[in-house]
Coordinates of C-alpha atoms in Angstrom, one line a residue:
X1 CA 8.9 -32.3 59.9
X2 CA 7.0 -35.4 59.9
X3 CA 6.8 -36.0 63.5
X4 CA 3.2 -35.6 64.6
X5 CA 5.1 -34.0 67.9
X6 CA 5.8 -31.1 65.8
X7 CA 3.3 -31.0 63.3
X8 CA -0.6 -31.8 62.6
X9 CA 0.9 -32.1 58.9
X10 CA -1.7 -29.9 57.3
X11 CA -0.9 -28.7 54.1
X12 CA 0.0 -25.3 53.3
X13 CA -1.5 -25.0 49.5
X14 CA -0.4 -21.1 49.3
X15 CA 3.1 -22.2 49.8
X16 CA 2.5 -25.2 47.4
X17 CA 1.0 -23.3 45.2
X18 CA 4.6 -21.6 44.9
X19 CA 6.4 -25.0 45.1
X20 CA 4.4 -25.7 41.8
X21 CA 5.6 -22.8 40.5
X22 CA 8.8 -22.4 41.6
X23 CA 10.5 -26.1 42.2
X24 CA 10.7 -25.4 45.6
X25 CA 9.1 -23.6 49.0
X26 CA 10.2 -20.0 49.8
X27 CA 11.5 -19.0 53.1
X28 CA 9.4 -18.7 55.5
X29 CA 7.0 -20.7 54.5
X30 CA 6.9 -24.8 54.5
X31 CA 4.7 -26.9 52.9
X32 CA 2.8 -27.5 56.5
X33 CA 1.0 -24.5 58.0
X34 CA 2.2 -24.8 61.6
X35 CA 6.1 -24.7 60.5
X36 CA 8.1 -22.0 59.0
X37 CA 11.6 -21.6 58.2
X38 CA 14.3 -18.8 58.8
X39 CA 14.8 -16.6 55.8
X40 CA 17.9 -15.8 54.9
X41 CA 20.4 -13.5 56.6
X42 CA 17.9 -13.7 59.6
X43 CA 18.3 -15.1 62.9
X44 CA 16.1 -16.0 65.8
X45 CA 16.6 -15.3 69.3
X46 CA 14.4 -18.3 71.5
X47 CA 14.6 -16.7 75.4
X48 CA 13.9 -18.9 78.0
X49 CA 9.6 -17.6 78.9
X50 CA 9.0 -19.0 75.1
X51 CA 9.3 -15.7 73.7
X52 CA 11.2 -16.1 69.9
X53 CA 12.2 -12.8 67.8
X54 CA 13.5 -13.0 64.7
X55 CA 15.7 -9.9 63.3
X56 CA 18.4 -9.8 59.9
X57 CA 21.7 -9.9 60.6
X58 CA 22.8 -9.3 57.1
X59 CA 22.0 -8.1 53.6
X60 CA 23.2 -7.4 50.5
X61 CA 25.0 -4.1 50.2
X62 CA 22.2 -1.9 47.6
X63 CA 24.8 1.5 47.3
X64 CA 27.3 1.3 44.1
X65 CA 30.4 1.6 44.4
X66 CA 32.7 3.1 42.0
X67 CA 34.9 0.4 39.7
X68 CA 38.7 0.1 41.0
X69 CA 41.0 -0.1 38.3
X70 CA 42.3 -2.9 36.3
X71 CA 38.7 -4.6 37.5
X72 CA 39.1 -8.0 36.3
X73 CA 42.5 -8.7 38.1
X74 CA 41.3 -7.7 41.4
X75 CA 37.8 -9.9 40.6
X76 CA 40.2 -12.7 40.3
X77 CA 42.6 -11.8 43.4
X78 CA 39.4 -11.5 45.5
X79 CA 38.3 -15.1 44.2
X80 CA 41.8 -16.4 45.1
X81 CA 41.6 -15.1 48.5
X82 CA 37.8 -16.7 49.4
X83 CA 39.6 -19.8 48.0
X84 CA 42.2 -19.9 49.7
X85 CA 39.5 -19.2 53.0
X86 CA 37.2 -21.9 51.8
X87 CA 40.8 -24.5 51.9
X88 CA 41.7 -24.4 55.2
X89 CA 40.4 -27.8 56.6
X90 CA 42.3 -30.4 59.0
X91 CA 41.6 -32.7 56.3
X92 CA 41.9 -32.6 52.1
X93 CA 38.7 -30.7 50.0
X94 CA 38.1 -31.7 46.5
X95 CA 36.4 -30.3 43.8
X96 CA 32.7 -30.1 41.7
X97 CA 33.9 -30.1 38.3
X98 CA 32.0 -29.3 35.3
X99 CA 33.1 -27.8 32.0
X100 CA 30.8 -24.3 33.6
X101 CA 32.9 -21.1 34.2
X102 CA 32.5 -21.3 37.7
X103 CA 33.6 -24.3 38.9
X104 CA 36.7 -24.1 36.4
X105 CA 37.0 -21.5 37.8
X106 CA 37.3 -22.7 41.4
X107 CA 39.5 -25.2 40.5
X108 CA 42.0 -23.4 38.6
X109 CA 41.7 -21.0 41.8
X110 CA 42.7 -23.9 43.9
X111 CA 45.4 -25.0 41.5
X112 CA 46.8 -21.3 42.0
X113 CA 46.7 -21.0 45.5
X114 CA 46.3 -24.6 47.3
X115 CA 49.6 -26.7 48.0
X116 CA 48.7 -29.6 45.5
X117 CA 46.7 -29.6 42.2
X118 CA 43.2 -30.8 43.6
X119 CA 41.0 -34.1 42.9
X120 CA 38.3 -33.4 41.1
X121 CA 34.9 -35.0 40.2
X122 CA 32.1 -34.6 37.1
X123 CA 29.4 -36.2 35.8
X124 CA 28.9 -38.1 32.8
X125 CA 25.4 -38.4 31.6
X126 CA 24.2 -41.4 30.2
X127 CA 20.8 -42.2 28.4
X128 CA 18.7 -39.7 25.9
X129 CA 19.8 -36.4 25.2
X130 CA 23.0 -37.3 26.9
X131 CA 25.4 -35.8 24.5
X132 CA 23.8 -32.3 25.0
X133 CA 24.5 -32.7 28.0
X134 CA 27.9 -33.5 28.6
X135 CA 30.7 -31.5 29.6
X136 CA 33.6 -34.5 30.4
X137 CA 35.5 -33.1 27.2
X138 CA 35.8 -29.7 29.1
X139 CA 36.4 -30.6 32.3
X140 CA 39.2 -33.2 31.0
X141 CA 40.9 -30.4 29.2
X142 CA 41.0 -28.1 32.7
X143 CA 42.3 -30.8 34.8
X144 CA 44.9 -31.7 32.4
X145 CA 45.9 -28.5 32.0
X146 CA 46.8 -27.7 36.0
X147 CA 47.1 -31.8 36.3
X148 CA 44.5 -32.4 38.1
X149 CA 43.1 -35.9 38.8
X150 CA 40.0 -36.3 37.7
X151 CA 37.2 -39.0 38.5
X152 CA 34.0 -38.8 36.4
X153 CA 30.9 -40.2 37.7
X154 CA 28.0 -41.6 35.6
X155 CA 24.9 -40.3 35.9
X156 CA 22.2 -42.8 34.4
X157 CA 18.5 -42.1 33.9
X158 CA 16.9 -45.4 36.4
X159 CA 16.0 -43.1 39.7
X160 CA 13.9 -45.8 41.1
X161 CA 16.5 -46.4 43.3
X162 CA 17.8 -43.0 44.3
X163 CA 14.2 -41.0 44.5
X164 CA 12.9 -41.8 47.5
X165 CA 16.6 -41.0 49.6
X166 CA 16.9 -37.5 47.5
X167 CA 13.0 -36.8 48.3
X168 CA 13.8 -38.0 51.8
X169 CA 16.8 -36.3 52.5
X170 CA 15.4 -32.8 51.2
X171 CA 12.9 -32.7 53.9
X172 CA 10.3 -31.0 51.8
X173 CA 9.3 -31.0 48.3
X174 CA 11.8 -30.0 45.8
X175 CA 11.8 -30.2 42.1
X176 CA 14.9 -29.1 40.9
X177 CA 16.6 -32.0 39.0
X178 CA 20.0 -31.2 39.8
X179 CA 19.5 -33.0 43.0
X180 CA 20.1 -35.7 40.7
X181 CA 23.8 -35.7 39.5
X182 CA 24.5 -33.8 43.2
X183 CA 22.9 -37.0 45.2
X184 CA 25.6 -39.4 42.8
X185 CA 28.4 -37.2 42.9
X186 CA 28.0 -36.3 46.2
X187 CA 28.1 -40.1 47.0
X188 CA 31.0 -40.4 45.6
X189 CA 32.8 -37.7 47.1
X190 CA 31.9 -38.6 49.9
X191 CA 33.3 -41.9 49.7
X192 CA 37.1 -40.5 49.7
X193 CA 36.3 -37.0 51.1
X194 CA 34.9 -35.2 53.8
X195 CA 34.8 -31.8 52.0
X196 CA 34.9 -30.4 48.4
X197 CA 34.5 -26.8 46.9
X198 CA 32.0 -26.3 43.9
X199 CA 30.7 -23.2 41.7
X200 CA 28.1 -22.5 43.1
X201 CA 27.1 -19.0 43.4
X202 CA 29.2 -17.3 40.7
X203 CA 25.8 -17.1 38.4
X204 CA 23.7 -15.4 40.7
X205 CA 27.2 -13.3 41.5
X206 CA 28.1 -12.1 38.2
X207 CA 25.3 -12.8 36.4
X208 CA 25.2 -15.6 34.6
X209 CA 21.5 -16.6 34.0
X210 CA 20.0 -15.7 30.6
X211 CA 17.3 -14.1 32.6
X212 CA 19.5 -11.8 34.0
X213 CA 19.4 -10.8 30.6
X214 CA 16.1 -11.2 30.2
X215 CA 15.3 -8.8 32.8
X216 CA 17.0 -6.2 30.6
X217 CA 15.5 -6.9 27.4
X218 CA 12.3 -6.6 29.5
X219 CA 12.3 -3.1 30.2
X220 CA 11.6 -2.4 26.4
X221 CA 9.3 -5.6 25.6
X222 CA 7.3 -4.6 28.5
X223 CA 6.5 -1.0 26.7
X224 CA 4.7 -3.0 23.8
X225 CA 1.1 -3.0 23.8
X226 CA -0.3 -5.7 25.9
X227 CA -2.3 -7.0 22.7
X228 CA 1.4 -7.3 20.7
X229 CA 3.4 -9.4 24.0
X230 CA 0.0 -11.2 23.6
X231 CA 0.3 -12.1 19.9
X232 CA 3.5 -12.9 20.5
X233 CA 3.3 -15.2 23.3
X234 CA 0.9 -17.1 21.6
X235 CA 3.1 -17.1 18.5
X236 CA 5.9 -18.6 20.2
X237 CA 3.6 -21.3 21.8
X238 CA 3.2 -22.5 18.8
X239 CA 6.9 -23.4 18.8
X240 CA 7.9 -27.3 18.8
X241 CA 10.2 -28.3 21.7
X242 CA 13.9 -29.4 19.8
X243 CA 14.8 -33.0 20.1
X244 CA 17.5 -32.3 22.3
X245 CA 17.6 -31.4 25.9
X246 CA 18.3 -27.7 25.5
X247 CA 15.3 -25.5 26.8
X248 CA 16.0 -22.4 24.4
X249 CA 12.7 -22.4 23.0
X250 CA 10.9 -23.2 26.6
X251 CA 12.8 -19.4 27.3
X252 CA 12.0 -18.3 24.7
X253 CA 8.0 -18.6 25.8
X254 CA 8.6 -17.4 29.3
X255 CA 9.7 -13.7 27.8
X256 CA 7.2 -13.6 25.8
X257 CA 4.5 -14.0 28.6
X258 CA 2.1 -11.1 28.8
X259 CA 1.1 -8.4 31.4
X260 CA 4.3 -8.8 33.3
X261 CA 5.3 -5.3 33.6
X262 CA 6.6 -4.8 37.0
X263 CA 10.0 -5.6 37.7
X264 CA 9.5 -8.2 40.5
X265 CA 6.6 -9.8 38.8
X266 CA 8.3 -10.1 35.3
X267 CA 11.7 -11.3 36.9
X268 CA 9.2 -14.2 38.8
X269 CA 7.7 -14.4 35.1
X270 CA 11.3 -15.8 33.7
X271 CA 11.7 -18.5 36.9
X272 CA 8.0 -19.8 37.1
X273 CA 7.5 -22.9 35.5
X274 CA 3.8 -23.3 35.1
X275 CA 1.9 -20.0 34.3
X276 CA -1.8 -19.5 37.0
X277 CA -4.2 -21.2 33.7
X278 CA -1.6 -24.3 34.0
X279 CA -1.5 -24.8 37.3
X280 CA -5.2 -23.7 38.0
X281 CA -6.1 -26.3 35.7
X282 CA -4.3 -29.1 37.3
X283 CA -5.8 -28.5 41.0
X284 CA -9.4 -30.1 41.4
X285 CA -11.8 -27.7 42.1
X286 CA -12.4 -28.3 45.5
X287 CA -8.7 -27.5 46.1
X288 CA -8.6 -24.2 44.1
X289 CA -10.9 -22.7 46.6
X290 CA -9.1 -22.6 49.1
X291 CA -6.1 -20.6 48.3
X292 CA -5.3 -17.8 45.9
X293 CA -1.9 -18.6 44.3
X294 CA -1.1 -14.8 44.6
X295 CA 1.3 -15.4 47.7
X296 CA 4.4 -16.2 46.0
X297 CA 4.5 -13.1 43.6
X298 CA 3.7 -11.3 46.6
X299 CA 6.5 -12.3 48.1
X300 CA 8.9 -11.5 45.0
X301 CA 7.5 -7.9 45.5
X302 CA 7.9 -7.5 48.7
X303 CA 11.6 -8.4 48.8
X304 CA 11.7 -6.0 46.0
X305 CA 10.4 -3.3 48.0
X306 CA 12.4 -4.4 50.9
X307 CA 15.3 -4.0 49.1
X308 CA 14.6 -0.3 48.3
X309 CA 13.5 -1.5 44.6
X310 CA 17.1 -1.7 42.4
X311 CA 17.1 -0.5 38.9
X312 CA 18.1 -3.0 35.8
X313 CA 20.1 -6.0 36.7
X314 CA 20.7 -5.7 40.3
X315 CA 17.1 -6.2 41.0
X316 CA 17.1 -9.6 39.7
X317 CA 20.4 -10.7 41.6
X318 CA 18.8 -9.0 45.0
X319 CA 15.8 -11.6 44.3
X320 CA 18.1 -14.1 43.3
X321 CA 19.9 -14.0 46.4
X322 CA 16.5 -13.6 48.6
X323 CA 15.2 -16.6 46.8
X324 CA 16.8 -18.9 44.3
X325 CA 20.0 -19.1 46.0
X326 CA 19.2 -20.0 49.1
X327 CA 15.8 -21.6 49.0
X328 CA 16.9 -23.9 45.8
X329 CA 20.3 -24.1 45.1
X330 CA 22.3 -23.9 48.8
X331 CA 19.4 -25.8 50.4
X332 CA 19.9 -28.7 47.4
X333 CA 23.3 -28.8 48.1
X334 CA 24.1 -29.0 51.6
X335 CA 21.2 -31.6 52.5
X336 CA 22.0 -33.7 50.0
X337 CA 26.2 -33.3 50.4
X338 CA 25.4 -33.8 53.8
X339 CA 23.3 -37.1 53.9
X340 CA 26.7 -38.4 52.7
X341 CA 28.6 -36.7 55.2
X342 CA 30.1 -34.2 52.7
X343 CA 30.1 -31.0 53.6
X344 CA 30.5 -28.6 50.2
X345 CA 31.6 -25.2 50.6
X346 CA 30.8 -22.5 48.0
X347 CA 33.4 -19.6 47.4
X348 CA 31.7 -17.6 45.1
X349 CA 28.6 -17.2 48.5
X350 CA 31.3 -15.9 50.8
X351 CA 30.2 -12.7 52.0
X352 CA 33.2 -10.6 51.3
X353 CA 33.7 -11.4 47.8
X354 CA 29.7 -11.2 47.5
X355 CA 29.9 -7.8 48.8
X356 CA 32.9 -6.1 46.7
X357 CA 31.4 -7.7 43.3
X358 CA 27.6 -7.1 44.2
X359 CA 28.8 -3.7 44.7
X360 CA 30.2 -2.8 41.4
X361 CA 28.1 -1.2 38.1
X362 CA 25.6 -3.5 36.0
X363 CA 27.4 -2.8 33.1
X364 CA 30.8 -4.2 34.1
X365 CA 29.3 -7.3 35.0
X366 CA 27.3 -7.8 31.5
X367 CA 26.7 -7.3 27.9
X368 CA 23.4 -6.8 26.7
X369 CA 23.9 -10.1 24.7
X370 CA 26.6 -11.1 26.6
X371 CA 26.3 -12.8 30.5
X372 CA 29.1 -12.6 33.0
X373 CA 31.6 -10.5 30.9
X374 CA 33.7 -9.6 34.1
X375 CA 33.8 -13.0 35.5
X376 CA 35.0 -14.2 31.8
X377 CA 38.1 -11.5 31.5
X378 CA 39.0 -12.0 35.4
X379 CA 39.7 -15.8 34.4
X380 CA 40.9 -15.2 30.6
X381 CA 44.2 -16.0 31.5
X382 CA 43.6 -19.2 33.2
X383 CA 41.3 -21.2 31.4
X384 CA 41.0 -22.9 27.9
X385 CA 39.3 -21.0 25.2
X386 CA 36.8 -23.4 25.1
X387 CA 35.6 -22.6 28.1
X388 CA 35.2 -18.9 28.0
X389 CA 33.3 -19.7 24.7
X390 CA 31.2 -22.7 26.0
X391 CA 27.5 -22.0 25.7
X392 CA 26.0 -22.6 29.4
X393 CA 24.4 -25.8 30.2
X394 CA 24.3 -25.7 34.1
X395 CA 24.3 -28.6 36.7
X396 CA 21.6 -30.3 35.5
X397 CA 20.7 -33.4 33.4
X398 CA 18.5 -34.3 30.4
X399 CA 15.6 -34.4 32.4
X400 CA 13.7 -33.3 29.6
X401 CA 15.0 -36.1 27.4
X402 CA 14.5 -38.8 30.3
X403 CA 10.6 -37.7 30.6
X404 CA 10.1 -39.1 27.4
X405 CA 12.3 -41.9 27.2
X406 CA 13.8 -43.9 30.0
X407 CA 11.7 -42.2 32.7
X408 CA 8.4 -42.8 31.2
X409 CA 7.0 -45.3 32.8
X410 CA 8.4 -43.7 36.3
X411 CA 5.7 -41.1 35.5
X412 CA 3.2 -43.2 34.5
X413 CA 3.4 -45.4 37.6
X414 CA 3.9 -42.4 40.0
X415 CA 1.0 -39.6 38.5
X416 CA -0.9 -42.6 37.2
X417 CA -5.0 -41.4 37.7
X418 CA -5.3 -44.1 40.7
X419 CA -2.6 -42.5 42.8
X420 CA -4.0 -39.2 41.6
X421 CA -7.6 -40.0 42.8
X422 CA -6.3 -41.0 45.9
X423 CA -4.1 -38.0 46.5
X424 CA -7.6 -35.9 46.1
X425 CA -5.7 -32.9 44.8
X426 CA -4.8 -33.1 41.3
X427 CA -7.4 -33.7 38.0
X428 CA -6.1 -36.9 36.6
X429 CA -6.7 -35.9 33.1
X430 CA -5.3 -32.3 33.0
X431 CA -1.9 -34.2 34.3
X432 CA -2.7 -36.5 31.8
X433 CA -2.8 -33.5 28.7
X434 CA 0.6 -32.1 29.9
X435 CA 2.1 -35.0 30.2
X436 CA 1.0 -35.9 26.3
X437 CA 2.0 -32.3 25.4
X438 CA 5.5 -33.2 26.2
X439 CA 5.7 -36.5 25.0
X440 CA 4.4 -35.0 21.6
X441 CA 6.9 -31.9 21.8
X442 CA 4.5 -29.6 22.1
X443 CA 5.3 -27.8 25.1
X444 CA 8.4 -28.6 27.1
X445 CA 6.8 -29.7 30.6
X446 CA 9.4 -31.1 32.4
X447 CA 9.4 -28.3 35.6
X448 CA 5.9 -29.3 36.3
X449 CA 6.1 -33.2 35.4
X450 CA 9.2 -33.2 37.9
X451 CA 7.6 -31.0 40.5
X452 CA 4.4 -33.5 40.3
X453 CA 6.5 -36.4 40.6
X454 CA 9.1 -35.3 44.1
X455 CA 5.5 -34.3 45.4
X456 CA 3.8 -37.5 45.1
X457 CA 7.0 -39.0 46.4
X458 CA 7.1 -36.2 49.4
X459 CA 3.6 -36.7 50.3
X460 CA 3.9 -40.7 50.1
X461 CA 7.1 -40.6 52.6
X462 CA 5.9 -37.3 54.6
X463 CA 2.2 -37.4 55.0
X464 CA 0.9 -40.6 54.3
X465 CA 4.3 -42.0 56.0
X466 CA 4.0 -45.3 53.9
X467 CA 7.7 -45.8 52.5
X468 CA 6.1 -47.8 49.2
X469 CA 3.5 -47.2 46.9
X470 CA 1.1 -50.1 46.4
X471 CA 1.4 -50.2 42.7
X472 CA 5.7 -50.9 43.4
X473 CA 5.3 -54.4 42.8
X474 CA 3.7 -54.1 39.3
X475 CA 6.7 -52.4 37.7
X476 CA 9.3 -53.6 39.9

């Protein structure tokens, strides 16, 4: 993308205007205005005059289907038999291990049906907020139950040395900070291995986000007056951020955003993480006049529409698999696998299984207070207790922890008001009051601290094309 032979390297600020709010670009748009990317279950034709079409090849199925019996045994047959797809390979396919529901899930799958008990790999955190973090205990207990060997892989909070290959190999700014632990894992998978299953998928499958409860409870909080949602948003602003690296209260603010009373636009509500005041107030003026920082919300309605508008929970995995899935999570994933020469494979994404689960009724797939109930009683009778009760933490680290601590002065060096100045886009002191309000607790901004930061890094490697910043030296 940084060859000049295929790009002027103009910014696109609509599309980074979503990158700021989402962690990451959304199909089709790049963060340079003469390049676009495919969106999913699309293809383009290129024929030989120069003329390119670009038509969908597949989608999600939107008609319900009715629920066969005895559903949770034939959930967990169908995830045997994408396995058991997902294993063939002329050479032998590890495992992504964490102490999550899907990946133990996976591997107790490949236990079930592969001819060995597989190798698999997890990460060990290390640092602040590293106990919150940690899922070895979990992952031990699973491997030694279908004795599998199991590596774990510290993941330590010094990125000096691994941001600029992530930023690099991800092509275009990215801010989710599971590209952390997937860069070091991957690396060390890919030492012994040339392929390796992990869980990813199975949330946006059955449902496994605590917005995808969210979007339920929304339905009725959306009814309130616009003048209670606003009391109460500002109520739970007042909210300190907990010691730890859990983000409950952080959630807790993004429901209780006001005025978001569509379906698309609250369900963008729960996965922005910097609301239009935030981010308004970060650009310098100059900049905000040139874009309108409506496109991205645009473009969660219009796959919404698209999609023949779902009811209830299905609208949120529709978007979910138009958006998040692909554009953050897959794209994460197979660059980064991939600059090790890993390739990952994801059985929960295979189409088949995705379109006999998608398929089936809301309610089978989730309590009101209670996320991926059919995935849990398909896998009941393979894995620990402890894992069907484990709260979910996800693949990612204590970023939020790190920001303050050990990853301070990374911050402070990269968003420092010089390299700010230079970059011409951001006000130096409004970056300067969120970074304070998370150092303080008062509001948990690691999305857009993180975003800044693999932007800064983007643009040094990607526009500027200078592979150092002059400042290195100082805190080297």
């Amino acid at each position: 993308m940084g060859n000049r032979v295929l790009s002027d390297r103009r910014l696109d600020w609509e599309a980074l205007d979503a990158y700021f709010q989402l962690g990451y670009v959304p199909a089709p748009a790049t963060p340079f205005t003469d390049v676009k990317k495919l969106e999913p279950g699309h293809v383009l034709t290129w024929r030989r005059r120069g003329e390119c079409t670009v038509a969908r090849y597949w989608d999600l199925p939107t008609q319900l289907l009715p629920t066969p019996p005895r559903v949770e045994r034939r959930v967990a047959e169908w995830l045997d038999d994408s396995v058991s797809a997902h294993l063939v390979s002329d050479v032998p396919v590890a495992a992504f291990l964490s102490g999550g529901l899907d990946s133990s899930g996976v591997v107790a799958s490949m236990a079930t049906v592969g001819d060995a008990p597989p190798h698999a790999f997890t990460a060990r955190y290390v640092g602040s907020g590293a106990a919150a973090a940690d899922e070895t205990g979990l992952a031990r207990q699973l491997a030694d139950r279908y004795g599998a060997r199991l590596t774990v892989v510290d993941i330590r909070p010094d990125v000096r040395d691994v941001l600029e290959p992530i930023v690099r190999a991800l092509d275009e700014p990215h801010a989710d900070d599971s590209a952390i632990p997937t860069w070091v894992l991957s690396q060390a998978v890919g030492s012994a291995y040339k392929v390796a299953l992990t869980g990813i998928g199975g949330d946006e499958l059955f449902a496994g986000y605590r917005r995808h409860i969210g979007i339920l409870l929304g339905q009725y909080y959306s009814r309130l007056p616009l003048a209670v949602q606003r009391t109460a948003s500002a109520l739970a602003n007042r909210l300190r951020e907990p010691d730890d690296a859990t983000l409950g209260v952080d959630r807790l603010k993004r429901f209780l955003r006001p005025g978001h009373n569509g379906t698309a636009e609250r369900y963008f509500s729960f996965l922005s993480r910097a609301d239009a005041d935030d981010r308004r107030s970060l650009y310098t003026e100059r900049l905000r006049e040139t874009f309108t920082g409506h496109d991205a919300v645009q473009h969660f309605a219009r796959l919404y529409q698209d999609g023949g508008s779902l009811p209830g929970l299905r609208a949120g995995l529709y978007l979910d698999y138009k958006t998040f899935l692909p554009d953050d999570i897959l794209a994460l994933s197979d660059r980064l696998s991939m600059a090790h020469s890993l390739e990952i494979r994801v059985p929960f994404v295979d189409h088949v299984l995705v379109e006999r689960v998608f398929s089936l009724p809301d309610d089978v797939k989730i309590g009101l207070w209670r996320n991926k109930r059919l995935l849990r009683r398909a896998l009941r009778p393979r894995l620990p207790g402890d894992h069907l009760r484990a709260p979910k933490r996800g693949f990612v680290g204590p970023t939020s922890a790190w920001l303050r601590n050990e990853l301070r002065d990374v911050i402070g060096d990269e968003l420092s008001a010089e390299r700010l100045k230079r970059l011409g886009y951001f006000e130096p002191g409004a970056v300067g009051r969120l970074f304070k309000e998370h150092l303080t607790r008062r509001r948990n901004r690691e999305g857009i601290l993180w975003a800044l930061l693999c932007f800064s890094t983007w643009h040094r490697l990607y526009v500027e094309a200078s592979p150092t910043p002059s400042y290195a030296a100082a805190v080297s």
